[in-house]
Coordinates of C-alpha atoms in Angstrom, one line a residue:
M1 CA 0.0 -0.1 0.0
T2 CA 1.4 3.2 -1.0
R3 CA 1.3 6.1 1.7
S4 CA 0.0 9.4 0.5
T5 CA -1.3 12.4 2.3
P6 CA -5.0 13.3 1.5
P7 CA -5.4 16.8 -0.2
V8 CA -6.4 19.6 2.0
P9 CA -8.8 22.4 0.9
G10 CA -7.1 25.7 0.3
A11 CA -3.5 24.5 0.2
P12 CA -1.8 25.0 -3.3
G13 CA 0.1 21.9 -2.8
Q14 CA 1.2 19.3 -0.5
T15 CA 4.7 20.6 -0.3
E16 CA 3.6 23.9 0.9
E17 CA 1.1 22.4 3.3
R18 CA 3.9 20.4 5.0
E19 CA 6.2 23.4 5.2
K20 CA 3.4 25.3 6.7
S21 CA 2.8 22.7 9.2
K22 CA 6.3 23.2 10.6
K23 CA 5.7 26.8 11.5
L24 CA 5.4 27.6 15.1
G25 CA 2.7 29.8 16.6
S26 CA -0.4 28.4 15.0
L27 CA -2.2 28.4 18.3
K28 CA -2.1 32.2 18.2
A29 CA -5.1 31.9 15.8
L30 CA -7.1 31.1 19.0
L31 CA -6.5 34.5 20.6
P32 CA -9.2 36.2 18.7
F33 CA -11.7 33.7 20.2
M34 CA -10.3 34.1 23.7
R35 CA -10.4 38.0 23.4
P36 CA -14.1 38.3 24.3
Y37 CA -13.5 36.4 27.6
R38 CA -10.6 38.4 29.0
S39 CA -12.0 38.5 32.5
L40 CA -12.4 34.8 32.5
L41 CA -9.0 34.4 31.1
L42 CA -7.3 36.7 33.6
A43 CA -9.1 35.0 36.6
A44 CA -7.9 31.6 35.2
V45 CA -4.3 32.8 34.8
S46 CA -4.5 34.5 38.3
A47 CA -5.4 31.1 39.9
L48 CA -2.9 29.3 37.9
V49 CA 0.0 31.7 39.2
V50 CA -1.4 31.5 42.8
T51 CA -1.4 27.7 42.8
A52 CA 2.2 27.7 41.2
V53 CA 3.5 30.1 44.0
L54 CA 1.9 28.0 46.6
S55 CA 3.5 24.8 45.3
L56 CA 6.9 26.6 45.2
T57 CA 6.2 27.7 48.9
L58 CA 5.4 24.2 50.3
P59 CA 9.1 22.9 50.2
L60 CA 10.2 26.2 52.2
A61 CA 7.9 24.9 55.1
V62 CA 9.0 21.2 54.7
R63 CA 12.6 22.6 55.2
R64 CA 11.7 24.3 58.5
V65 CA 9.9 21.1 59.8
V66 CA 13.0 19.0 58.9
D67 CA 15.5 21.3 60.4
N68 CA 13.4 21.7 63.6
F69 CA 12.4 18.1 64.0
Y70 CA 14.6 17.5 66.7
T71 CA 14.0 20.9 68.5
K72 CA 12.8 21.0 72.2
D73 CA 10.2 23.6 71.0
A74 CA 7.2 21.5 70.2
Q75 CA 5.1 24.6 69.8
T76 CA 7.4 25.9 66.9
L77 CA 7.3 22.3 65.2
D78 CA 3.6 22.4 65.5
L79 CA 3.4 25.8 63.8
Y80 CA 5.5 24.8 60.9
F81 CA 3.4 21.7 60.5
A82 CA 0.0 23.8 60.5
A83 CA 1.7 26.2 58.0
A84 CA 2.4 23.3 55.6
L85 CA -1.1 21.9 56.1
G86 CA -2.6 25.4 55.5
I87 CA -0.4 25.8 52.2
A88 CA -1.6 22.3 51.1
G89 CA -5.3 23.4 51.6
L90 CA -4.9 26.7 49.9
L91 CA -3.1 24.8 46.9
A92 CA -6.1 22.3 46.6
I93 CA -8.6 25.1 46.5
G94 CA -6.6 27.1 44.0
T95 CA -6.1 24.0 41.8
G96 CA -9.8 23.2 41.8
L97 CA -10.6 26.9 40.9
R98 CA -8.0 26.9 38.2
Y99 CA -9.4 23.8 36.7
L100 CA -13.0 25.3 36.8
L101 CA -12.0 28.4 35.2
V102 CA -9.8 27.1 32.5
T103 CA -12.3 24.3 31.6
R104 CA -15.0 26.8 31.4
L105 CA -12.9 29.0 29.1
G106 CA -12.0 26.1 27.0
E107 CA -15.5 25.0 26.4
R108 CA -16.7 28.5 25.8
V109 CA -14.0 29.1 23.1
V110 CA -14.3 25.8 21.4
A111 CA -18.2 26.4 21.2
D112 CA -17.4 29.7 19.6
I113 CA -15.0 28.2 17.2
R114 CA -17.4 25.5 16.2
K115 CA -20.1 28.1 15.7
A116 CA -17.5 30.3 13.4
V117 CA -16.5 27.3 11.3
F118 CA -20.2 26.1 10.8
D119 CA -21.3 29.8 9.9
R120 CA -18.6 29.9 7.4
V121 CA -19.0 26.6 5.7
I122 CA -22.9 26.7 5.6
G123 CA -22.6 30.0 3.4
M124 CA -19.9 28.7 1.1
S125 CA -21.0 28.3 -2.5
P126 CA -21.3 24.9 -4.2
A127 CA -17.7 25.5 -5.9
F128 CA -16.3 25.0 -2.3
Y129 CA -17.9 21.4 -1.9
E130 CA -16.8 20.3 -5.3
K131 CA -13.4 19.8 -3.7
V132 CA -14.2 19.2 -0.2
M133 CA -16.1 16.3 1.2
T134 CA -18.9 17.1 3.7
G135 CA -17.5 14.3 6.1
E136 CA -14.0 16.0 6.2
V137 CA -15.7 19.4 7.2
L138 CA -17.6 17.6 10.0
S139 CA -14.4 15.9 11.1
R140 CA -12.9 19.4 11.4
I141 CA -15.9 20.7 13.5
T142 CA -15.7 17.7 15.8
T143 CA -12.4 16.0 16.0
D144 CA -10.2 19.0 15.7
T145 CA -12.2 21.1 17.9
T146 CA -12.1 18.3 20.5
L147 CA -8.2 18.5 20.4
I148 CA -8.3 22.2 20.9
L149 CA -10.7 21.9 23.9
S150 CA -8.2 19.6 25.3
V151 CA -5.4 21.9 25.0
I152 CA -7.2 25.1 26.3
S153 CA -8.9 23.3 29.1
S154 CA -6.0 21.1 30.1
S155 CA -2.6 21.2 28.3
V156 CA -2.2 24.9 28.1
S157 CA -2.9 25.4 31.6
I158 CA -0.7 22.6 32.8
A159 CA 2.0 23.8 30.5
L160 CA 1.9 27.4 31.9
R161 CA 1.8 25.9 35.5
N162 CA 4.8 23.8 35.0
L163 CA 6.6 26.5 33.1
L164 CA 6.2 28.8 36.1
I165 CA 7.3 26.0 38.5
F166 CA 10.2 25.3 36.4
I167 CA 11.3 28.9 36.5
G168 CA 10.5 29.4 40.0
G169 CA 11.8 26.4 41.3
L170 CA 15.2 27.0 39.2
A171 CA 15.6 30.3 41.0
L172 CA 14.7 28.9 44.5
M173 CA 17.2 25.9 43.7
L174 CA 19.9 28.6 43.1
F175 CA 18.8 30.3 46.2
T176 CA 19.2 27.1 48.1
S177 CA 22.7 25.9 46.7
A178 CA 24.3 27.7 43.8
K179 CA 26.7 24.7 43.5
L180 CA 24.0 21.9 43.1
T181 CA 22.0 24.3 40.7
A182 CA 25.0 24.8 38.5
M183 CA 25.3 21.0 38.1
V184 CA 21.6 20.7 37.3
L185 CA 21.9 23.4 34.5
L186 CA 24.3 21.2 32.8
I187 CA 21.7 18.8 31.7
V188 CA 19.2 21.4 30.5
P189 CA 20.7 21.6 27.0
A190 CA 20.5 17.8 26.8
V191 CA 16.9 17.8 27.7
V192 CA 15.9 20.8 25.5
V193 CA 17.5 19.6 22.3
P194 CA 15.2 16.3 22.0
I195 CA 12.2 18.4 22.7
L196 CA 12.8 20.9 20.0
V197 CA 13.9 18.3 17.3
L198 CA 11.4 15.7 18.0
G199 CA 8.7 18.2 18.6
R200 CA 8.9 19.4 15.3
K201 CA 8.6 16.1 13.9
L202 CA 5.5 15.4 16.0
R203 CA 4.0 18.5 14.7
V204 CA 4.2 17.2 11.2
L205 CA 3.0 13.6 12.1
S206 CA 0.0 15.1 14.1
R207 CA -1.2 17.2 11.2
E208 CA -0.9 14.1 8.9
N209 CA -2.9 12.0 11.4
Q210 CA -5.6 14.5 11.3
D211 CA -5.7 14.6 7.8
W212 CA -6.2 10.9 7.5
I213 CA -8.8 11.0 10.3
A214 CA -10.8 13.6 8.3
A215 CA -10.3 11.6 4.9
S216 CA -11.6 8.6 6.7
S217 CA -14.7 10.6 8.2
G218 CA -15.5 11.9 4.7
N219 CA -15.4 8.4 3.2
A220 CA -17.6 7.0 5.9
S221 CA -20.1 10.0 5.5
E222 CA -20.4 9.5 1.9
G223 CA -20.9 5.6 2.2
L224 CA -23.6 5.8 4.9
S225 CA -25.4 8.6 3.2
A226 CA -25.9 6.3 0.2
V227 CA -26.2 3.1 2.1
Q228 CA -29.1 1.8 0.0
T229 CA -27.2 2.3 -3.3
V230 CA -24.2 0.6 -1.8
Q231 CA -26.2 -2.3 -0.9
A232 CA -28.3 -2.4 -4.0
F233 CA -25.0 -2.7 -6.1
T234 CA -23.4 -5.1 -3.5
H235 CA -20.6 -2.5 -3.1
E236 CA -20.3 -3.2 0.7
R237 CA -16.9 -5.0 0.6
A238 CA -15.5 -2.5 -1.8
S239 CA -16.6 0.4 0.5
Q240 CA -15.4 -1.6 3.6
A241 CA -11.9 -1.9 2.0
K242 CA -11.8 1.8 1.0
F243 CA -12.8 2.8 4.6
S244 CA -10.3 0.3 6.0
E245 CA -7.4 1.6 3.9
F246 CA -8.1 5.3 5.0
T247 CA -8.3 4.0 8.6
E248 CA -5.1 2.0 8.5
L249 CA -3.3 5.0 7.0
S250 CA -4.6 7.0 9.9
Y251 CA -3.4 4.5 12.2
D252 CA 0.0 4.4 10.7
A253 CA 0.4 8.1 11.0
A254 CA -0.9 7.8 14.6
R255 CA 1.7 5.0 15.2
R256 CA 4.5 7.0 13.9
R257 CA 3.3 10.0 16.0
V258 CA 3.1 8.0 19.3
N259 CA 6.5 6.1 18.6
T260 CA 8.1 9.5 18.2
R261 CA 6.5 11.0 21.3
A262 CA 7.4 7.8 23.3
I263 CA 11.0 8.2 22.3
M264 CA 11.1 11.9 23.3
T265 CA 9.5 11.0 26.6
V266 CA 12.2 8.2 27.4
I267 CA 15.0 10.5 26.5
V268 CA 13.8 13.5 28.5
I269 CA 12.8 11.7 31.7
F270 CA 16.1 9.6 31.8
L271 CA 18.2 12.6 31.4
V272 CA 16.1 14.6 33.9
F273 CA 16.0 12.0 36.7
S274 CA 19.7 10.9 36.2
G275 CA 20.7 14.3 36.8
I276 CA 18.7 14.4 40.0
V277 CA 20.2 11.2 41.3
G278 CA 23.7 12.6 40.7
V279 CA 22.8 15.9 42.3
L280 CA 21.4 14.1 45.5
W281 CA 24.5 12.1 45.6
I282 CA 26.7 15.1 45.8
G283 CA 24.2 16.9 48.1
A284 CA 24.3 13.9 50.6
R285 CA 28.3 14.3 50.6
D286 CA 27.8 18.0 51.3
V287 CA 25.4 17.2 54.3
R288 CA 28.0 14.8 55.8
A289 CA 30.6 17.3 55.4
G290 CA 28.5 20.0 57.1
D291 CA 28.3 22.2 54.2
M292 CA 24.5 22.2 54.1
T293 CA 21.8 21.2 56.5
Q294 CA 19.4 18.2 56.0
G295 CA 16.5 20.5 55.5
A296 CA 18.3 22.5 52.8
L297 CA 19.0 19.2 51.0
V298 CA 15.5 18.2 51.3
Q299 CA 14.4 21.6 50.2
F300 CA 16.7 21.4 47.1
V301 CA 15.7 17.9 46.2
I302 CA 12.0 18.8 46.4
Y303 CA 12.5 21.7 44.1
A304 CA 14.8 19.5 41.8
V305 CA 11.9 17.0 41.4
M306 CA 9.4 19.7 40.8
V307 CA 11.7 21.3 38.1
A308 CA 12.2 17.9 36.7
G309 CA 8.6 17.0 36.8
G310 CA 7.9 20.3 35.1
V311 CA 10.4 19.5 32.4
A312 CA 9.0 16.1 31.9
A313 CA 5.3 17.5 31.7
L314 CA 6.4 20.0 29.2
S315 CA 7.7 17.4 27.1
E316 CA 4.6 15.4 27.3
I317 CA 2.4 18.4 26.8
W318 CA 4.6 19.6 23.8
G319 CA 3.2 16.7 21.8
E320 CA -0.4 17.6 22.6
L321 CA 0.4 21.2 21.7
Q322 CA 1.7 20.0 18.4
R323 CA -1.5 18.0 17.7
A324 CA -3.7 21.0 18.6
S325 CA -1.5 23.3 16.4
G326 CA -2.1 21.1 13.5
A327 CA -5.8 20.9 14.1
T328 CA -5.9 24.7 14.6
E329 CA -4.2 25.3 11.2
R330 CA -6.9 23.0 9.7
L331 CA -9.7 25.0 11.3
V332 CA -8.0 28.3 10.2
E333 CA -7.9 27.0 6.8
L334 CA -11.7 26.6 6.6
L335 CA -12.1 30.0 8.3
Q336 CA -9.8 31.8 5.8
T337 CA -10.8 29.8 2.7
E338 CA -12.0 32.4 0.1
D339 CA -15.3 31.7 -1.4
A340 CA -15.7 31.9 -5.1
V341 CA -18.9 33.8 -4.6
V342 CA -18.9 36.9 -2.5
D343 CA -21.3 39.5 -1.5
P344 CA -20.4 43.1 -2.6
T345 CA -19.0 45.6 0.0
N346 CA -21.7 48.2 -0.8
P347 CA -24.6 46.1 -1.9
R348 CA -27.4 47.7 -3.9
S349 CA -31.3 47.3 -3.0
L350 CA -33.8 45.9 -5.3
P351 CA -36.7 48.2 -6.3
S352 CA -39.9 47.7 -4.2
P353 CA -42.1 45.7 -4.9
V354 CA -40.1 42.9 -6.5
V355 CA -41.9 42.0 -9.7
G356 CA -39.6 39.2 -10.9
Q357 CA -38.2 40.6 -14.1
L358 CA -35.1 38.3 -15.0
T359 CA -32.5 39.0 -17.7
F360 CA -29.5 37.0 -18.9
D361 CA -27.2 39.4 -20.6
D362 CA -24.7 37.2 -22.9
V363 CA -24.0 34.8 -19.9
T364 CA -21.0 32.4 -20.4
F365 CA -20.1 29.9 -17.5
A366 CA -18.1 26.9 -16.9
Y367 CA -18.1 25.0 -13.6
P368 CA -14.8 25.1 -11.6
S369 CA -14.3 21.5 -11.7
R370 CA -14.6 21.4 -15.5
P371 CA -13.2 24.6 -16.7
G372 CA -12.7 23.4 -20.3
T373 CA -16.3 22.7 -20.8
K374 CA -18.9 25.7 -21.2
A375 CA -22.1 24.9 -19.3
L376 CA -23.5 28.0 -20.8
E377 CA -22.3 29.9 -23.7
H378 CA -23.4 33.4 -24.7
V379 CA -26.9 32.9 -23.3
S380 CA -29.1 36.0 -23.6
L381 CA -32.6 35.9 -22.3
A382 CA -35.2 38.4 -21.1
I383 CA -38.0 37.0 -19.0
E384 CA -41.0 39.3 -18.2
P385 CA -42.8 39.6 -14.8
G386 CA -45.4 36.9 -14.3
E387 CA -44.2 35.0 -17.4
T388 CA -43.8 31.2 -17.3
V389 CA -40.7 30.0 -19.3
A390 CA -39.8 26.3 -19.6
F391 CA -36.4 25.1 -20.4
V392 CA -35.9 21.9 -22.3
G393 CA -33.0 20.1 -24.0
P394 CA -31.0 16.8 -23.6
S395 CA -29.1 16.0 -20.5
G396 CA -26.1 18.5 -19.9
A397 CA -27.6 21.2 -22.1
G398 CA -27.5 23.6 -19.2
K399 CA -31.0 23.5 -17.9
T400 CA -30.3 23.2 -14.2
T401 CA -27.4 25.5 -14.5
I402 CA -29.8 28.2 -15.2
I403 CA -31.4 27.6 -12.0
Q404 CA -28.1 27.6 -10.2
M405 CA -26.9 30.8 -11.9
L406 CA -30.4 32.5 -10.9
L407 CA -29.7 31.6 -7.2
R408 CA -26.1 32.9 -7.6
F409 CA -24.7 29.6 -6.5
Y410 CA -22.1 30.6 -9.1
D411 CA -20.9 33.7 -10.9
P412 CA -20.9 34.0 -14.8
S413 CA -17.4 33.8 -16.3
S414 CA -18.8 36.6 -18.5
G415 CA -22.0 38.6 -18.9
R416 CA -24.6 39.5 -16.3
I417 CA -27.8 38.2 -14.6
L418 CA -30.3 40.8 -13.4
L419 CA -33.2 40.7 -11.3
D420 CA -35.7 43.8 -11.9
G421 CA -32.9 45.3 -13.7
V422 CA -30.3 44.9 -11.0
D423 CA -27.1 42.7 -11.3
L424 CA -27.3 39.8 -8.9
A425 CA -23.5 40.4 -8.3
E426 CA -24.4 43.7 -6.9
L427 CA -26.8 42.4 -4.4
R428 CA -26.5 40.5 -1.2
R429 CA -27.3 37.0 -1.7
D430 CA -29.7 36.7 1.3
D431 CA -31.4 39.8 0.1
F432 CA -32.5 38.6 -3.2
R433 CA -32.8 34.9 -2.5
K434 CA -35.8 35.6 -0.2
Y435 CA -37.8 36.5 -3.3
I436 CA -37.1 33.1 -4.9
A437 CA -38.8 29.8 -4.2
V438 CA -37.1 26.7 -5.7
V439 CA -38.1 22.9 -5.9
P440 CA -35.0 21.1 -6.8
Q441 CA -34.7 18.1 -8.9
D442 CA -33.6 16.0 -6.0
P443 CA -35.6 17.4 -3.0
V444 CA -34.1 17.6 0.5
I445 CA -36.0 16.5 3.3
F446 CA -34.7 17.1 6.9
A447 CA -34.6 14.8 9.8
T448 CA -37.6 16.5 11.6
S449 CA -41.3 16.4 11.3
A450 CA -43.5 16.9 8.0
R451 CA -44.7 20.3 9.5
E452 CA -41.2 21.6 10.1
N453 CA -40.1 20.4 6.6
I454 CA -42.7 22.4 5.0
R455 CA -42.1 25.5 7.3
F456 CA -38.6 25.5 6.1
G457 CA -39.9 27.6 3.1
R458 CA -41.2 30.3 5.6
P459 CA -40.1 30.0 9.3
D460 CA -42.9 32.4 10.6
A461 CA -45.8 30.5 8.7
S462 CA -48.8 29.4 11.0
D463 CA -49.9 25.9 11.1
A464 CA -53.0 26.7 9.0
E465 CA -50.7 28.1 6.1
I466 CA -48.6 25.1 6.3
E467 CA -51.5 22.8 5.8
A468 CA -52.9 24.9 3.0
A469 CA -49.8 24.7 1.1
A470 CA -49.7 20.9 1.7
Q471 CA -53.2 20.6 0.2
A472 CA -52.2 22.8 -2.7
A473 CA -49.2 20.5 -3.5
A474 CA -51.4 17.3 -3.1
A475 CA -49.4 16.4 0.0
H476 CA -52.1 16.7 2.7
D477 CA -53.7 13.3 2.3
F478 CA -50.4 11.2 2.6
I479 CA -49.2 13.5 5.6
A480 CA -52.7 13.2 7.4
A481 CA -52.3 9.4 7.0
L482 CA -48.8 9.3 8.8
P483 CA -48.8 8.0 12.3
D484 CA -48.7 11.4 13.9
G485 CA -49.9 13.4 10.8
Y486 CA -48.1 16.7 10.4
D487 CA -46.0 16.0 13.3
S488 CA -44.7 12.8 12.2
Y489 CA -40.8 12.3 12.0
L490 CA -39.7 11.8 8.4
G491 CA -36.4 10.4 9.1
E492 CA -32.8 11.3 7.8
R493 CA -33.2 12.5 4.3
G494 CA -36.8 11.5 4.4
V495 CA -36.2 7.6 4.4
M496 CA -39.9 7.1 5.5
L497 CA -41.3 8.7 2.2
S498 CA -41.5 7.7 -1.3
G499 CA -39.7 9.8 -4.1
G500 CA -43.1 11.3 -5.1
Q501 CA -44.0 12.2 -1.5
K502 CA -40.5 13.9 -1.0
Q503 CA -41.3 15.9 -4.0
R504 CA -44.8 17.1 -2.8
I505 CA -43.3 18.0 0.4
A506 CA -40.7 20.2 -1.5
I507 CA -43.4 21.6 -3.6
A508 CA -45.5 22.6 -0.5
R509 CA -42.4 24.2 0.9
A510 CA -42.1 26.4 -2.3
I511 CA -45.7 27.2 -2.3
L512 CA -45.5 28.3 1.4
R513 CA -42.5 30.7 0.5
D514 CA -45.0 32.6 -1.7
A515 CA -42.0 34.3 -3.7
P516 CA -42.5 36.4 -6.8
V517 CA -40.0 34.2 -8.6
L518 CA -40.6 30.4 -8.7
L519 CA -38.0 27.8 -9.8
L520 CA -39.2 24.3 -10.7
D521 CA -36.3 21.9 -11.5
E522 CA -38.0 18.6 -12.7
A523 CA -40.5 19.4 -9.9
T524 CA -42.9 16.6 -11.0
S525 CA -40.3 14.0 -12.3
A526 CA -41.1 11.5 -9.5
L527 CA -44.9 11.7 -9.4
D528 CA -47.4 9.3 -10.7
A529 CA -49.8 10.3 -13.2
E530 CA -52.7 11.2 -10.7
S531 CA -50.4 13.2 -8.5
E532 CA -48.7 15.0 -11.4
R533 CA -52.1 16.3 -12.6
A534 CA -52.9 17.5 -9.0
V535 CA -49.6 19.1 -8.6
Q536 CA -49.6 20.7 -12.0
S537 CA -53.0 22.1 -11.2
A538 CA -51.4 23.6 -8.0
V539 CA -48.4 24.8 -10.1
D540 CA -50.7 26.5 -12.6
T541 CA -52.5 28.3 -9.9
L542 CA -49.2 29.3 -8.0
S543 CA -47.5 30.4 -11.1
Q544 CA -50.3 33.0 -11.8
G545 CA -48.7 36.5 -11.3
R546 CA -45.4 35.1 -10.6
T547 CA -42.2 34.7 -12.8
T548 CA -42.0 30.8 -13.1
L549 CA -39.1 28.9 -14.7
I550 CA -39.6 25.3 -15.4
V551 CA -37.0 22.8 -16.1
A552 CA -38.3 19.5 -17.5
H553 CA -37.2 16.5 -19.5
R554 CA -41.1 15.5 -19.8
L555 CA -42.4 17.9 -22.4
A556 CA -46.0 17.3 -21.3
T557 CA -45.0 19.5 -18.2
V558 CA -44.0 22.4 -20.2
K559 CA -46.6 22.5 -22.9
K560 CA -48.7 25.2 -21.3
A561 CA -45.6 27.5 -20.8
D562 CA -45.9 30.9 -22.2
R563 CA -42.6 30.3 -23.7
I564 CA -40.1 27.4 -24.2
V565 CA -36.5 27.7 -24.5
V566 CA -34.6 25.0 -26.0
L567 CA -31.0 24.6 -24.8
D568 CA -28.3 22.4 -26.4
Q569 CA -24.7 22.3 -25.3
G570 CA -25.1 25.5 -23.2
R571 CA -26.6 27.6 -26.0
V572 CA -30.0 28.7 -26.7
V573 CA -30.9 27.2 -30.1
A574 CA -34.6 28.0 -30.2
T575 CA -37.4 29.8 -28.2
G576 CA -41.3 30.2 -28.8
P577 CA -44.4 28.4 -27.8
H578 CA -44.9 24.5 -28.2
D579 CA -47.0 24.7 -31.4
Q580 CA -44.4 27.1 -33.1
L581 CA -41.3 24.9 -32.0
V582 CA -43.0 21.8 -33.1
S583 CA -43.8 23.3 -36.7
E584 CA -40.3 24.5 -37.0
G585 CA -38.8 21.2 -36.7
G586 CA -35.4 21.0 -35.1
L587 CA -34.2 19.7 -31.7
Y588 CA -37.5 20.4 -30.0
A589 CA -39.5 18.8 -32.7
R590 CA -37.3 15.6 -32.4
L591 CA -37.8 15.6 -28.5
A592 CA -41.5 16.0 -28.9
K593 CA -41.8 13.3 -31.6
L594 CA -39.8 10.9 -29.3
Q595 CA -41.5 11.7 -26.1
F596 CA -44.6 13.9 -26.3
T597 CA -46.4 11.9 -29.1
E598 CA -45.7 8.6 -27.1
G599 CA -46.9 10.3 -24.1
I600 CA -50.2 11.0 -25.7
A601 CA -50.6 7.6 -27.0
A602 CA -49.9 6.1 -23.5
E603 CA -52.8 8.2 -22.0

């Protein structure tokens, strides 16, 4: 099996990505999320400093106890024991407070990060999702933020505390015995070098591990979201093998990361405690020679152990910080990814009221994933308010692209698209999309009730309005027959509904929106003949006074349109009413002969 690294969105190339992962300071990107909680951060840092100072004070009390152990003044000895106990109590309270404050800060910051990332990706244009799997985005929102939570609520706090203990302990060691401290300092370079060298390698391996976890999540999400198709085509073993491959590559990266971290831990701890043993040996000789007291030696040893423990903890936490730094980079990439479609800095406003006049002005467009193939080429159309225009043509002719361009999911490569005389590129997307209702070719049903699925079209709609929309879409009867009626849970992606029922829910949603522009993309393709008649009647009523664009393969659906636009290979090849296009011959006449006449015969 060849090892490779999964692509990361927003990265120009893998070499650059790996170079980037070697830079230090990625965790600085978390500072803007911490800034709103300065008071909480200050309180947490204060508690951290107090507990570190108390930890450093405890050995001073222990020294007094040891040096006065054999004193005849029992009251003084009791006082030292009481002081030591008091310091221990304050240390316990301070540590608990530090944990509370730091953990609250971590939970709050990570919640804000998750919201910021979701807010960013939910507004990204479809071009972003042509290159990034949804499962990978979810992995970043969950797995990567969990790593950051671990760091903010635990690792950073412990690292700062151990850093303070290391610095303070080293200073107090120097105060206790300059000679022994100098010997301890001799081993510091030997400890720091492996931390820096192996720590850099850990950072790269941690980033690679997280990349593979995201790729694995993306693969699993894709397979599970299409589980019926996977099973229908007996693709389970191939899907299992692919997921297993991603998982094993993730494990392999994790194994190399763990091995590197274990080696670093062994080296650091051995060097640190070897130094302590050596210093203790020399200190014991000084006590025997009368150059220092027993209490002073005990105090020095405690400080040495605290300093050594701080260094060992820092080496452990360094690996966690490297992992979190890699996770932060990945989240920052999402937050900083530039969208192909952006709202203008100074948006214009639509004239009031919006009447639904649509204009395609010499529009040419190619999908980002297929830049060499024109989806639309020099398309010019003027659609009047209240006009019903149908788009027909073979698959791949550009019909659905027309709908996507009107919703400004993509921007034209050249040309303009106007609503009521205003270029869509000069408007905020949410400002003009609220005047458009759409029924997509593949209707989306959310994992909630039938009522809430329809209400998605207009969140402030009343229950009566929802039921009226369902009746207009010929959906009321089957919804009422569900176990809990309109409150029935429809399952993930509407698994409890048939294709036709899903489409009628989507039509009801569009009817409820009550927008001046209505877009129907194969809106009746999954309906039986009886339901299609009912829905077509509803659509005819709904389209009155509204600008309606209909995309359909079935020509019977578009026969009543005011105008039919025939597309072929992204170009407009003919326009006109049904009878005129049939009499002219050409592509529409051939489609009508193949399909429409047969449909009449079948009826």
